[in-house]
Amino acid sequence: MSGASEAIHAGYLTKQGSVVKNWKLRYMVLLKTGKMLYFKKPPKDWAKEEAKGTLDVQSDVVELILWKESISKGLVKWEKETLADSGFCMQTRQGRLWSVHAESPEACDKWIDAIRKVGANIRRSDETEDALKLRAEGKTEAASAAAVDAPDSAGAAAESEDGGEKEEKKYVHKVIGGMVVKVENTEWKYEKK
């Protein structure tokens, strides 16, 4: 096997379908090249067997979204038996949301670490970064709270039309035509606590 096609992580993840939103257990293999292959069962030789599907984590994934953030934004309806903090989502350039979960939060963290190694340019919101740091320090409860309480992106103060109280604008970074562009976030509304 060449170094470029070596697997850096492999194991079971439960994946949500793209059209029919049911959940299916799949054996995933993440390669050093950034390709993620998935199979119905562990292949005898993943390099020779045809994968059921693939995702190019390195070039297609633009954002990594953790469990609590996906819930707070209403992105995924997780299975009832899914353990808290054991899932994550990957948003692609094409607009598809890949939602997966592992058998435990620890297994999920291993997948996230492996994905971050091959997808160094994947964007993560401030709340995802804070939650990942806290999880790495073993502070899982604080990480869960950070992923729910923090705003999605940095804000900038703007004066209201009447010159009175200042309104905070929120911005996100979006990939448009292969370039990362800072745009005003109109998708989510934030309330000050």
PDB file of N, CA and C in Angstrom, residues 59-96:
ATOM      1  N   SER A  59     -11.092  18.282   0.469  1.00  0.00           N
ATOM      2  CA  SER A  59     -11.463  19.343  -0.469  1.00  0.00           C
ATOM      3  C   SER A  59     -12.942  19.726  -0.447  1.00  0.00           C
ATOM      4  N   ASP A  60     -13.830  18.854   0.020  1.00  0.00           N
ATOM      5  CA  ASP A  60     -15.263  19.153  -0.029  1.00  0.00           C
ATOM      6  C   ASP A  60     -15.857  19.672   1.271  1.00  0.00           C
ATOM      7  N   VAL A  61     -15.314  19.268   2.415  1.00  0.00           N
ATOM      8  CA  VAL A  61     -15.899  19.677   3.697  1.00  0.00           C
ATOM      9  C   VAL A  61     -15.424  21.077   4.065  1.00  0.00           C
ATOM     10  N   VAL A  62     -16.381  21.981   4.305  1.00  0.00           N
ATOM     11  CA  VAL A  62     -16.048  23.364   4.647  1.00  0.00           C
ATOM     12  C   VAL A  62     -16.308  23.689   6.119  1.00  0.00           C
ATOM     13  N   GLU A  63     -17.131  22.879   6.785  1.00  0.00           N
ATOM     14  CA  GLU A  63     -17.419  23.169   8.193  1.00  0.00           C
ATOM     15  C   GLU A  63     -17.676  21.886   8.964  1.00  0.00           C
ATOM     16  N   LEU A  64     -17.151  21.852  10.179  1.00  0.00           N
ATOM     17  CA  LEU A  64     -17.370  20.753  11.106  1.00  0.00           C
ATOM     18  C   LEU A  64     -18.277  21.277  12.212  1.00  0.00           C
ATOM     19  N   ILE A  65     -19.390  20.587  12.457  1.00  0.00           N
ATOM     20  CA  ILE A  65     -20.393  21.042  13.424  1.00  0.00           C
ATOM     21  C   ILE A  65     -20.579  19.957  14.474  1.00  0.00           C
ATOM     22  N   LEU A  66     -20.368  20.315  15.741  1.00  0.00           N
ATOM     23  CA  LEU A  66     -20.508  19.345  16.823  1.00  0.00           C
ATOM     24  C   LEU A  66     -21.965  19.106  17.197  1.00  0.00           C
ATOM     25  N   TRP A  67     -22.162  18.067  17.985  1.00  0.00           N
ATOM     26  CA  TRP A  67     -23.475  17.581  18.434  1.00  0.00           C
ATOM     27  C   TRP A  67     -24.398  18.698  18.932  1.00  0.00           C
ATOM     28  N   LYS A  68     -23.996  19.395  19.982  1.00  0.00           N
ATOM     29  CA  LYS A  68     -24.872  20.390  20.607  1.00  0.00           C
ATOM     30  C   LYS A  68     -25.186  21.543  19.670  1.00  0.00           C
ATOM     31  N   GLU A  69     -24.174  21.963  18.888  1.00  0.00           N
ATOM     32  CA  GLU A  69     -24.390  23.041  17.941  1.00  0.00           C
ATOM     33  C   GLU A  69     -25.404  22.615  16.870  1.00  0.00           C
ATOM     34  N   SER A  70     -25.338  21.363  16.442  1.00  0.00           N
ATOM     35  CA  SER A  70     -26.286  20.876  15.430  1.00  0.00           C
ATOM     36  C   SER A  70     -27.704  20.876  15.985  1.00  0.00           C
ATOM     37  N   ILE A  71     -27.832  20.608  17.277  1.00  0.00           N
ATOM     38  CA  ILE A  71     -29.148  20.612  17.920  1.00  0.00           C
ATOM     39  C   ILE A  71     -29.651  22.045  18.085  1.00  0.00           C
ATOM     40  N   SER A  72     -28.780  22.930  18.584  1.00  0.00           N
ATOM     41  CA  SER A  72     -29.209  24.313  18.825  1.00  0.00           C
ATOM     42  C   SER A  72     -29.611  25.020  17.529  1.00  0.00           C
ATOM     43  N   LYS A  73     -29.026  24.612  16.404  1.00  0.00           N
ATOM     44  CA  LYS A  73     -29.366  25.208  15.111  1.00  0.00           C
ATOM     45  C   LYS A  73     -30.472  24.434  14.390  1.00  0.00           C
ATOM     46  N   GLY A  74     -30.914  23.320  14.978  1.00  0.00           N
ATOM     47  CA  GLY A  74     -31.978  22.528  14.376  1.00  0.00           C
ATOM     48  C   GLY A  74     -31.574  21.860  13.073  1.00  0.00           C
ATOM     49  N   LEU A  75     -30.313  21.485  12.948  1.00  0.00           N
ATOM     50  CA  LEU A  75     -29.811  20.902  11.701  1.00  0.00           C
ATOM     51  C   LEU A  75     -30.133  19.422  11.546  1.00  0.00           C
ATOM     52  N   VAL A  76     -30.175  18.696  12.665  1.00  0.00           N
ATOM     53  CA  VAL A  76     -30.327  17.241  12.608  1.00  0.00           C
ATOM     54  C   VAL A  76     -31.307  16.774  13.670  1.00  0.00           C
ATOM     55  N   LYS A  77     -32.106  15.791  13.314  1.00  0.00           N
ATOM     56  CA  LYS A  77     -32.932  15.107  14.310  1.00  0.00           C
ATOM     57  C   LYS A  77     -32.216  13.787  14.588  1.00  0.00           C
ATOM     58  N   TRP A  78     -31.436  13.765  15.672  1.00  0.00           N
ATOM     59  CA  TRP A  78     -30.649  12.587  16.014  1.00  0.00           C
ATOM     60  C   TRP A  78     -31.551  11.454  16.467  1.00  0.00           C
ATOM     61  N   GLU A  79     -31.078  10.229  16.275  1.00  0.00           N
ATOM     62  CA  GLU A  79     -31.822   9.053  16.747  1.00  0.00           C
ATOM     63  C   GLU A  79     -31.962   9.133  18.267  1.00  0.00           C
ATOM     64  N   LYS A  80     -33.070   8.635  18.783  1.00  0.00           N
ATOM     65  CA  LYS A  80     -33.328   8.699  20.226  1.00  0.00           C
ATOM     66  C   LYS A  80     -32.269   7.970  21.038  1.00  0.00           C
ATOM     67  N   GLU A  81     -31.749   6.859  20.511  1.00  0.00           N
ATOM     68  CA  GLU A  81     -30.770   6.078  21.270  1.00  0.00           C
ATOM     69  C   GLU A  81     -29.341   6.600  21.132  1.00  0.00           C
ATOM     70  N   THR A  82     -29.144   7.681  20.393  1.00  0.00           N
ATOM     71  CA  THR A  82     -27.811   8.255  20.215  1.00  0.00           C
ATOM     72  C   THR A  82     -27.346   8.902  21.509  1.00  0.00           C
ATOM     73  N   LEU A  83     -26.127   8.582  21.923  1.00  0.00           N
ATOM     74  CA  LEU A  83     -25.560   9.178  23.127  1.00  0.00           C
ATOM     75  C   LEU A  83     -25.208  10.640  22.879  1.00  0.00           C
ATOM     76  N   ALA A  84     -25.421  11.486  23.888  1.00  0.00           N
ATOM     77  CA  ALA A  84     -25.059  12.898  23.776  1.00  0.00           C
ATOM     78  C   ALA A  84     -23.575  13.026  23.457  1.00  0.00           C
ATOM     79  N   ASP A  85     -23.230  14.007  22.647  1.00  0.00           N
ATOM     80  CA  ASP A  85     -21.853  14.320  22.251  1.00  0.00           C
ATOM     81  C   ASP A  85     -21.171  13.206  21.468  1.00  0.00           C
ATOM     82  N   SER A  86     -21.943  12.292  20.882  1.00  0.00           N
ATOM     83  CA  SER A  86     -21.312  11.220  20.110  1.00  0.00           C
ATOM     84  C   SER A  86     -21.478  11.417  18.606  1.00  0.00           C
ATOM     85  N   GLY A  87     -22.030  12.551  18.207  1.00  0.00           N
ATOM     86  CA  GLY A  87     -22.236  12.802  16.790  1.00  0.00           C
ATOM     87  C   GLY A  87     -21.683  14.139  16.346  1.00  0.00           C
ATOM     88  N   PHE A  88     -21.551  14.284  15.041  1.00  0.00           N
ATOM     89  CA  PHE A  88     -21.105  15.544  14.452  1.00  0.00           C
ATOM     90  C   PHE A  88     -21.595  15.600  13.009  1.00  0.00           C
ATOM     91  N   CYS A  89     -21.503  16.783  12.422  1.00  0.00           N
ATOM     92  CA  CYS A  89     -21.922  16.990  11.040  1.00  0.00           C
ATOM     93  C   CYS A  89     -20.777  17.605  10.251  1.00  0.00           C
ATOM     94  N   MET A  90     -20.765  17.313   8.966  1.00  0.00           N
ATOM     95  CA  MET A  90     -19.796  17.915   8.057  1.00  0.00           C
ATOM     96  C   MET A  90     -20.571  18.573   6.926  1.00  0.00           C
ATOM     97  N   GLN A  91     -20.415  19.885   6.788  1.00  0.00           N
ATOM     98  CA  GLN A  91     -21.076  20.641   5.729  1.00  0.00           C
ATOM     99  C   GLN A  91     -20.150  20.680   4.519  1.00  0.00           C
ATOM    100  N   THR A  92     -20.664  20.331   3.331  1.00  0.00           N
ATOM    101  CA  THR A  92     -19.827  20.309   2.135  1.00  0.00           C
ATOM    102  C   THR A  92     -20.003  21.576   1.299  1.00  0.00           C
ATOM    103  N   ARG A  93     -19.084  21.805   0.385  1.00  0.00           N
ATOM    104  CA  ARG A  93     -19.156  22.939  -0.544  1.00  0.00           C
ATOM    105  C   ARG A  93     -20.438  22.878  -1.375  1.00  0.00           C
ATOM    106  N   GLN A  94     -20.918  21.678  -1.636  1.00  0.00           N
ATOM    107  CA  GLN A  94     -22.121  21.495  -2.447  1.00  0.00           C
ATOM    108  C   GLN A  94     -23.403  21.722  -1.653  1.00  0.00           C
ATOM    109  N   GLY A  95     -23.278  21.958  -0.349  1.00  0.00           N
ATOM    110  CA  GLY A  95     -24.438  22.234   0.489  1.00  0.00           C
ATOM    111  C   GLY A  95     -25.001  21.027   1.214  1.00  0.00           C
ATOM    112  N   ARG A  96     -24.406  19.863   1.036  1.00  0.00           N
ATOM    113  CA  ARG A  96     -24.892  18.675   1.720  1.00  0.00           C
ATOM    114  C   ARG A  96     -24.386  18.651   3.157  1.00  0.00           C
TER     115      ARG A  96
END
